[in-house]
Coordinates of C-alpha atoms in Angstrom, one line a residue:
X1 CA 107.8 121.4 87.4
X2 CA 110.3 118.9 86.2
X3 CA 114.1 119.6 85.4
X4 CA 112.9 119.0 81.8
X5 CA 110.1 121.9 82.0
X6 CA 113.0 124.3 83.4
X7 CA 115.6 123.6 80.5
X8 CA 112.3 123.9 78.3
X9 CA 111.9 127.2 79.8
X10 CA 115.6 128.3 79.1
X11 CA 115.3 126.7 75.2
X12 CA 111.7 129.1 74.6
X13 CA 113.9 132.1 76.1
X14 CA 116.7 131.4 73.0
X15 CA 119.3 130.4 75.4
X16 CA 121.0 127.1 73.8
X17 CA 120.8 124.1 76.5
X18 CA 122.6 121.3 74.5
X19 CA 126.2 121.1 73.6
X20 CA 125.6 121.2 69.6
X21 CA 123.5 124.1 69.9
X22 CA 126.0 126.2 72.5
X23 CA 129.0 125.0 69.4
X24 CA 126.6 126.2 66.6
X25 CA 125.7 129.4 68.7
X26 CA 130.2 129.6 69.6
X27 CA 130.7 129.4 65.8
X28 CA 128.2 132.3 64.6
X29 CA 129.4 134.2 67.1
X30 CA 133.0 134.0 66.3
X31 CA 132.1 134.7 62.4
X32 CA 130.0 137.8 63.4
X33 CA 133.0 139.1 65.1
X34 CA 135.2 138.2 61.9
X35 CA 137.3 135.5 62.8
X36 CA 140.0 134.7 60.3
X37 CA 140.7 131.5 61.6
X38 CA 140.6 129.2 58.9
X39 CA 141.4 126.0 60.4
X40 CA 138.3 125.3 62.0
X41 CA 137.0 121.7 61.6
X42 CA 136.0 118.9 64.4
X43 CA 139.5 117.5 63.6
X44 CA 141.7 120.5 64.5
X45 CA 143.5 120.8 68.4
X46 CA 143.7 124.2 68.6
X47 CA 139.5 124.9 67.1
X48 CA 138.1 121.8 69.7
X49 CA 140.2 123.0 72.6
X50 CA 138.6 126.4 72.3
X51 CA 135.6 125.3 72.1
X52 CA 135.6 123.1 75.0
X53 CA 137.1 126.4 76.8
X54 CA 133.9 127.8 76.2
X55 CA 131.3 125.1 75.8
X56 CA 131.8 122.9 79.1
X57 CA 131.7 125.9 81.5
X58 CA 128.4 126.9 79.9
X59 CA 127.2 123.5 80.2
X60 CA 128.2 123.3 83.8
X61 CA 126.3 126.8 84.7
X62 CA 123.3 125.8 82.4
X63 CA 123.1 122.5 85.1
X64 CA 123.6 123.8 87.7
X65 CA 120.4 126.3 86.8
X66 CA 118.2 123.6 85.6
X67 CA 119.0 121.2 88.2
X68 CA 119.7 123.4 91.2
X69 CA 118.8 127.6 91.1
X70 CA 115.2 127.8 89.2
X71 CA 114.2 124.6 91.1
X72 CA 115.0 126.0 94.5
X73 CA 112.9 129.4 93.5
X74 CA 109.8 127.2 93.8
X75 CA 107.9 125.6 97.3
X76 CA 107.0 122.9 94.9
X77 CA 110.3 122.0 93.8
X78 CA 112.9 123.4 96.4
X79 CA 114.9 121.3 98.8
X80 CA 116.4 121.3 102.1
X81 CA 118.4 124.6 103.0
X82 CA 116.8 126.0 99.8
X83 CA 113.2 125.1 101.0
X84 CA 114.2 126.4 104.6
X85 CA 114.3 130.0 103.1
X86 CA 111.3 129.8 101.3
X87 CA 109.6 128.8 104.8
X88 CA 111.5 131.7 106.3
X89 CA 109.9 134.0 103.9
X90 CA 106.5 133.2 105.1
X91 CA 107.5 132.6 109.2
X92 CA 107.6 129.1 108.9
X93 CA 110.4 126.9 110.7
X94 CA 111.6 123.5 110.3
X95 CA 110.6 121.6 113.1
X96 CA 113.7 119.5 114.6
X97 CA 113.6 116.1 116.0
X98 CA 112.6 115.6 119.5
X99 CA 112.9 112.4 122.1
X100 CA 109.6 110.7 122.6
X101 CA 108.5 110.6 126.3
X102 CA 106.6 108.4 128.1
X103 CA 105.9 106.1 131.3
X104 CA 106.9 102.7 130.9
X105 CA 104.8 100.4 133.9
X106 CA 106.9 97.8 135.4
X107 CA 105.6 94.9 137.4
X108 CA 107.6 93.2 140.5
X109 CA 106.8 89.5 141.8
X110 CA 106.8 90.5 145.5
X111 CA 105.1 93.2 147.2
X112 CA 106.4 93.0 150.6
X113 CA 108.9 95.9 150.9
X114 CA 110.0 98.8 148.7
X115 CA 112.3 98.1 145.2
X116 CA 113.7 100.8 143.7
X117 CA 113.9 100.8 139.6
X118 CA 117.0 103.2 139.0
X119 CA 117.2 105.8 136.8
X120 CA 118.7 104.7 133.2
X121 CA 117.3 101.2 133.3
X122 CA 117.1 100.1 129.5
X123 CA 114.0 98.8 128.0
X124 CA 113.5 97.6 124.3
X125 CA 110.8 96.8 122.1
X126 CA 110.6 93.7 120.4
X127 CA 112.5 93.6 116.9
X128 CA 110.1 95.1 113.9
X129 CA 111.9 94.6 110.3
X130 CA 115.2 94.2 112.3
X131 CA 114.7 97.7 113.9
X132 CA 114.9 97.5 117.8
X133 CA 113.9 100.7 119.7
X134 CA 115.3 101.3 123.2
X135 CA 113.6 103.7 126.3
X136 CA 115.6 104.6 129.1
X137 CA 114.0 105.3 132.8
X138 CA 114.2 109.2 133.0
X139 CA 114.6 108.8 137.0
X140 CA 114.9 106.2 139.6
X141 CA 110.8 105.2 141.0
X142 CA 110.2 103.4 144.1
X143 CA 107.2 100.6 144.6
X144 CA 106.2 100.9 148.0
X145 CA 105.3 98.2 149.9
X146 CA 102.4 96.5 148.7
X147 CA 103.0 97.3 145.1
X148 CA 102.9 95.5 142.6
X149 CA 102.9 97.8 139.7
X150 CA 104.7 100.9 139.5
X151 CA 105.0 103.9 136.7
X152 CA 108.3 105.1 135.5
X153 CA 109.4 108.0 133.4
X154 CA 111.5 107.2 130.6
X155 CA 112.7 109.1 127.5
X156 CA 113.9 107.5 124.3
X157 CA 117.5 106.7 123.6
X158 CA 117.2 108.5 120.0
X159 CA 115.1 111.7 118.9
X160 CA 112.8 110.2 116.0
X161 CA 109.2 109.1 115.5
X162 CA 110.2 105.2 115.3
X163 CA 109.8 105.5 118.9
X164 CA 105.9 106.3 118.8
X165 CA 105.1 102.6 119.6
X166 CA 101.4 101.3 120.2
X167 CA 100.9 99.5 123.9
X168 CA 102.7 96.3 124.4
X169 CA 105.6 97.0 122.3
X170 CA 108.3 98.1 124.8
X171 CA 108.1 94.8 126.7
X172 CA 112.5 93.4 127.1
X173 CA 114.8 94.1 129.9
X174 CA 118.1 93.7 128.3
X175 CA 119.7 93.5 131.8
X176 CA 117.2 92.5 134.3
X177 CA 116.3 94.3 137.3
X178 CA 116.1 92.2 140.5
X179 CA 112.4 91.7 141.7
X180 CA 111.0 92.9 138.4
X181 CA 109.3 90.4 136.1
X182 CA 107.7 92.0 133.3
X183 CA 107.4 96.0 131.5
X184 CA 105.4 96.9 129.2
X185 CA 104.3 100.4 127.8
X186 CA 100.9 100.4 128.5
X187 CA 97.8 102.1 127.0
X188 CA 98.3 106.1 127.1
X189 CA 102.0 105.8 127.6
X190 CA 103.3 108.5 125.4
X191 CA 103.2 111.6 127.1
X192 CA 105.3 113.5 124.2
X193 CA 105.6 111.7 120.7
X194 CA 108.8 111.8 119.6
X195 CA 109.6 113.4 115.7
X196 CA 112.1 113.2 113.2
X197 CA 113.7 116.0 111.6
X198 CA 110.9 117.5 110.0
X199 CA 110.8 116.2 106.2
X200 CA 110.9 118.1 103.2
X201 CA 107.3 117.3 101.9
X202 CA 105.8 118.1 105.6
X203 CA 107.6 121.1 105.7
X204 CA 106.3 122.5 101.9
X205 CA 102.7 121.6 103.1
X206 CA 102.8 123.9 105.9
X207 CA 104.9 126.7 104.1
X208 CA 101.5 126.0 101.7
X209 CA 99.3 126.5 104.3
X210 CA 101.0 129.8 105.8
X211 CA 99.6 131.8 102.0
X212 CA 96.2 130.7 103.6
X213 CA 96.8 131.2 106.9
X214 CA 98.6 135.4 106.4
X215 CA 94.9 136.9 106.9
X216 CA 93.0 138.6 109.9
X217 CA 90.3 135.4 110.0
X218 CA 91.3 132.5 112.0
X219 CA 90.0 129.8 109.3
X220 CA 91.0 126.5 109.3
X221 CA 94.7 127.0 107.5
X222 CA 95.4 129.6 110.6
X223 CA 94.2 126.9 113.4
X224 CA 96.0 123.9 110.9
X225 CA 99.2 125.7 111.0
X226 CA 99.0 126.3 115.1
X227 CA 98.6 123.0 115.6
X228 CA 100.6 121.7 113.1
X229 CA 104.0 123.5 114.9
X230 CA 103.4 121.1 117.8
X231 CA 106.0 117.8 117.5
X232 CA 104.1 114.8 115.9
X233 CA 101.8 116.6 114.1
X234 CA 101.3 116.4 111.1
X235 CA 100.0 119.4 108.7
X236 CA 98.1 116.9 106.5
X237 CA 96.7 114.8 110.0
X238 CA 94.6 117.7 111.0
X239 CA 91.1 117.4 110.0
X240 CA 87.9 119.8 111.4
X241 CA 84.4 119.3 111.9
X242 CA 82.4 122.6 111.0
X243 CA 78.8 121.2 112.2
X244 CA 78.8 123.3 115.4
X245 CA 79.1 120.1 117.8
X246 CA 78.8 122.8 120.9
X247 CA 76.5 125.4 119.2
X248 CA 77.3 128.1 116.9
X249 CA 80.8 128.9 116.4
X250 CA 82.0 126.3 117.5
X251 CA 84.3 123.4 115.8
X252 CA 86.7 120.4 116.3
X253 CA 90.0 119.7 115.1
X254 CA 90.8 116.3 115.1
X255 CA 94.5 115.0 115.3
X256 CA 95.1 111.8 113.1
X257 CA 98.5 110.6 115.4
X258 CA 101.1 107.9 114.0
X259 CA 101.3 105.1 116.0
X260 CA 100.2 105.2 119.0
X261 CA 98.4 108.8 120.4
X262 CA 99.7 111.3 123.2
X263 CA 98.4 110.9 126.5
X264 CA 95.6 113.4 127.1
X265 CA 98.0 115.5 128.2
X266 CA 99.8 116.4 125.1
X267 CA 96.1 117.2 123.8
X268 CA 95.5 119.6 126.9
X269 CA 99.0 121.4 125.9
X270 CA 97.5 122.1 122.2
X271 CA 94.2 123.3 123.7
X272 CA 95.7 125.6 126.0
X273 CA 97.9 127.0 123.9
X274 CA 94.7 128.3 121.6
X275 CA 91.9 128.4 123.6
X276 CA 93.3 129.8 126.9
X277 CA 96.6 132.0 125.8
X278 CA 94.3 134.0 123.0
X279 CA 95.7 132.2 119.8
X280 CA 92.0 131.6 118.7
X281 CA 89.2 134.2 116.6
X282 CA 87.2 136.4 118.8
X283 CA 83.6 134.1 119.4
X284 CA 85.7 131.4 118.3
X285 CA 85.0 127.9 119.9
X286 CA 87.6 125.5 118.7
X287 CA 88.5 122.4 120.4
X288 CA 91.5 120.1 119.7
X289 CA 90.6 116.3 120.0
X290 CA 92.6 113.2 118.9
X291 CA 90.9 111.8 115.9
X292 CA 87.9 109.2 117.1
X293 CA 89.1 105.5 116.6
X294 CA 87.1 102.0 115.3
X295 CA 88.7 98.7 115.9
X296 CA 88.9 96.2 114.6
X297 CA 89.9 92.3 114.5
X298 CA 92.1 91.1 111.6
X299 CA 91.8 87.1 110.8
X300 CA 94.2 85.8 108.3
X301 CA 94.8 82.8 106.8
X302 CA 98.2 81.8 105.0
X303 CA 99.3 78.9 103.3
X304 CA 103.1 78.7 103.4
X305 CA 105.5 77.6 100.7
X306 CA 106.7 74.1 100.6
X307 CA 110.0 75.1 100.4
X308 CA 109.5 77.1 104.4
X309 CA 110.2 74.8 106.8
X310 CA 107.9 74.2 110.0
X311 CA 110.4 75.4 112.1
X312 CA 110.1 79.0 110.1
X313 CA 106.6 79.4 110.2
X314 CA 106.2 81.3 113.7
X315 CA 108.6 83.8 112.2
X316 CA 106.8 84.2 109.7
X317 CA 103.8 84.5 111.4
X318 CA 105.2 86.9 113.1
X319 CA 106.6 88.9 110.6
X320 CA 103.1 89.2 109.2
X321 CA 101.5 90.3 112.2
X322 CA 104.0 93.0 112.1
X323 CA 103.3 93.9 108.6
X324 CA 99.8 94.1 109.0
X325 CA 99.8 96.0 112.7
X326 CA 102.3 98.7 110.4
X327 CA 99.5 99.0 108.5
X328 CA 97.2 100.1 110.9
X329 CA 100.0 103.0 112.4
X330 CA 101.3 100.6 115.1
X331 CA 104.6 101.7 113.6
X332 CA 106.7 103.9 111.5
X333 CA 107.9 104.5 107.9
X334 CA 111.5 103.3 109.1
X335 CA 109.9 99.7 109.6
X336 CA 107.6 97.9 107.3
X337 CA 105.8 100.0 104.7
X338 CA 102.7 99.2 103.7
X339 CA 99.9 101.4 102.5
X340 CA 98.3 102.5 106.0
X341 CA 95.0 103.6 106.8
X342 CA 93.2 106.8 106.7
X343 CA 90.1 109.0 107.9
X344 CA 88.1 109.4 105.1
X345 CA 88.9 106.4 102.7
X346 CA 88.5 102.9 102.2
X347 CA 91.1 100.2 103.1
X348 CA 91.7 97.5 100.9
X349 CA 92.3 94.2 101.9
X350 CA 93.0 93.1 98.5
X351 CA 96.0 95.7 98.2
X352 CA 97.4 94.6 102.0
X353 CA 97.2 90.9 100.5
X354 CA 99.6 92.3 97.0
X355 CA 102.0 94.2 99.7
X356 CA 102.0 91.1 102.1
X357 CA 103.2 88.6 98.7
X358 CA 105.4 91.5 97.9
X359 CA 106.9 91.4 101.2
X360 CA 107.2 87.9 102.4
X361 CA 108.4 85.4 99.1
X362 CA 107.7 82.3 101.7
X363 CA 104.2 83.2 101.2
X364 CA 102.0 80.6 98.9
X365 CA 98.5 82.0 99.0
X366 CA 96.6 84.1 101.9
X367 CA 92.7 84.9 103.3
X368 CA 91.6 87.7 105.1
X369 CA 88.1 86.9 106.9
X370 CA 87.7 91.0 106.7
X371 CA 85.5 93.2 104.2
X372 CA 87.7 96.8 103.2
X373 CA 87.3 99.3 106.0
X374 CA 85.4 102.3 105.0
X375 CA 86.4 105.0 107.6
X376 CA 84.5 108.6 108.0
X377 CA 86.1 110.9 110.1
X378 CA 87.8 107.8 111.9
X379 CA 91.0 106.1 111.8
X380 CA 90.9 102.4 112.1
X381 CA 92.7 100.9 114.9
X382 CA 93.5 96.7 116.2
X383 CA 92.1 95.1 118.9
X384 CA 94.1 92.2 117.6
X385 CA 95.3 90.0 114.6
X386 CA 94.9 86.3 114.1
X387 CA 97.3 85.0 111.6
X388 CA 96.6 81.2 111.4
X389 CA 97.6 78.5 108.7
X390 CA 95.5 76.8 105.8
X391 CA 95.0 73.6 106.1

């Protein structure tokens, strides 16, 4: 319901809602009380100073309704502090931000020895859409002699989801560590995901599914809202498979995950919490999974404008393989933002191909060598993008 809708609401209830009609409504009312006042036209001081006396603070408190009180009555409409009460009402809290957490694997060029990488050490990702996202080593590891690769804890510098990063993204010492040539966060290296501030819309989705979920069944809004209160998860990400995959009573609830997915870990935290600490229906068999993944190969080919010179064409190049690896969750909305994919839809090259001219002006023309992705329950994934250019 629109601001519009709500002042339409106010106008079918006889209360005036524009200036003329509060005057017109001022004026009857002062000649139903039996004004003598005589003087009364649009060109007399003392008539348009009372009038304003009355008129403006009406029109303030009529505003302040419209735009502010009825809207904040609603889940569909309310905001922030407003929305956090409606939520209240139902048992339902905002989720805060939280630091993602993760192990970041460092390689050294000797292995004679022990080398110790202390705690605090700083690592950065690689620059996406001029964002650059920073880990720090939660405590000091030790290779031990004959190591050449070591795991080490590390925690992000900021609470958010931007630090959700797929493999290979986290790869720059800003101050180098002696004996250490290269870090990298490798496959499975998020053991929490890191969240922002839960949003508005997330939060109304799950206050939503709570009118669903207030029963003595467990069906699926009861198990969606359980698993939605854990950080990086997403009310709308949860998807379930009711074909019995382990006999009867039984189901899945796949996790779609931004960027790249929790360690197993994270997934064995969920599960405990509802299969072994009784937050599941009696007979009920429900197992938490992360949602299965295809991958695929993007090949591009782009014909630069005349006007970019050679020497810009690896950034650009760059930039685009960026752009497209945002579109397949390898980042977050605080980078690039193109349409991303989904389970249970198609993904159109053609639109990525609008977005990517949209994006990049330096662009002349562009190929993809791919057919749109139609995904079941699946969420498309890279194993790599070739961006090369036309001849």
């Amino acid at each position: 319901m629109s601001d519009v809708d709500f002042k339409q609401a106010l106008a079918d209830a006889g209360i005036p809602t524009t200036e003329a009609k509060l005057r017109q409504a001022w004026e009857a009312e002062v000649l139903a009380q039996g004004s003598k006042l005589s003087n009364t036209s649009a060109w007399s001081p003392f008539w348009r100073v009372v009038t304003a006396l009355v008129t403006k603070p009406v029109m303030w408190l009529i505003e302040f309704l419209v735009a502010t009180v009825l809207p904040n009555f609603f889940v569909k409409t309310a905001e922030k502090a407003w929305l956090d009460m409606l939520a209240w009402a139902v048992d339902v809290t905002r989720k805060p931000s939280t630091k993602a957490e993760g192990k970041l694997l460092f390689t050294r060029s000797a292995i004679a020895g022990t080398l110790e990488v202390p705690a605090g050490t700083r690592v950065q990702s690689i620059a996406i859409n001029g964002n650059v996202y920073e880990l720090l080593t939660s405590a000091a590891a030790t290779f031990v002699d004959g190591a050449a690769q070591l795991l080490v804890p590390a925690v992000a510098k900021d609470a958010g989801s931007g630090f959700n990063l797929a493999p290979g993204y986290f790869s720059i010492l800003p101050e180098p560590v002696p004996g250490v040539v290269q870090v990298v966060n490798a496959d499975g290296w998020l053991t929490v995901p890191g969240a922002d501030t839960e949003h508005d819309d997330d939060l109304r989705l799950r206050t939503r599914n709570q009118f669903s979920a207030v029963n003595q069944w467990h069906t699926d809004a009861v198990y969606r809202a359980m698993i939605a209160s854990f950080p990086g998860v997403q009310p709308d990400g949860v998807y379930f498979e009711h074909n019995a995959p382990r006999g009867p009573g039984s189901a899945n609830a796949l996790v779609l995950f931004e960027a790249d997915a929790p360690a197993i870990t994270y997934l064995e935290t969920i599960n405990a919490y509802i299969r072994d600490q009784g937050n599941h229906g009696h007979g009920d068999d429900l197992l938490v999974q992360q949602m299965p993944e295809t991958l695929h190969t993007i090949s591009l080919t782009v014909w630069p404008k005349a006007e970019v010179g050679i020497e810009q064409h690896a950034a650009l190049f760059s930039d685009i393989e960026l752009f497209i690896r945002a579109a397949f969750r390898e980042s977050t909305d605080g980078d690039y933002q193109p349409t991303v994919t989904y389970p249970q839809s198609r993904f159109s090259f053609s639109r990525l191909g609008e977005e990517l001219h949209e994006q990049f002006q330096g662009i002349d023309s562009l190929r993809f060598e791919n057919g749109d992705i139609i995904s079941e329950l699946t969420i498309p994934r890279l194993s790599g993008v070739e961006v090369a250019i036309g001849a």
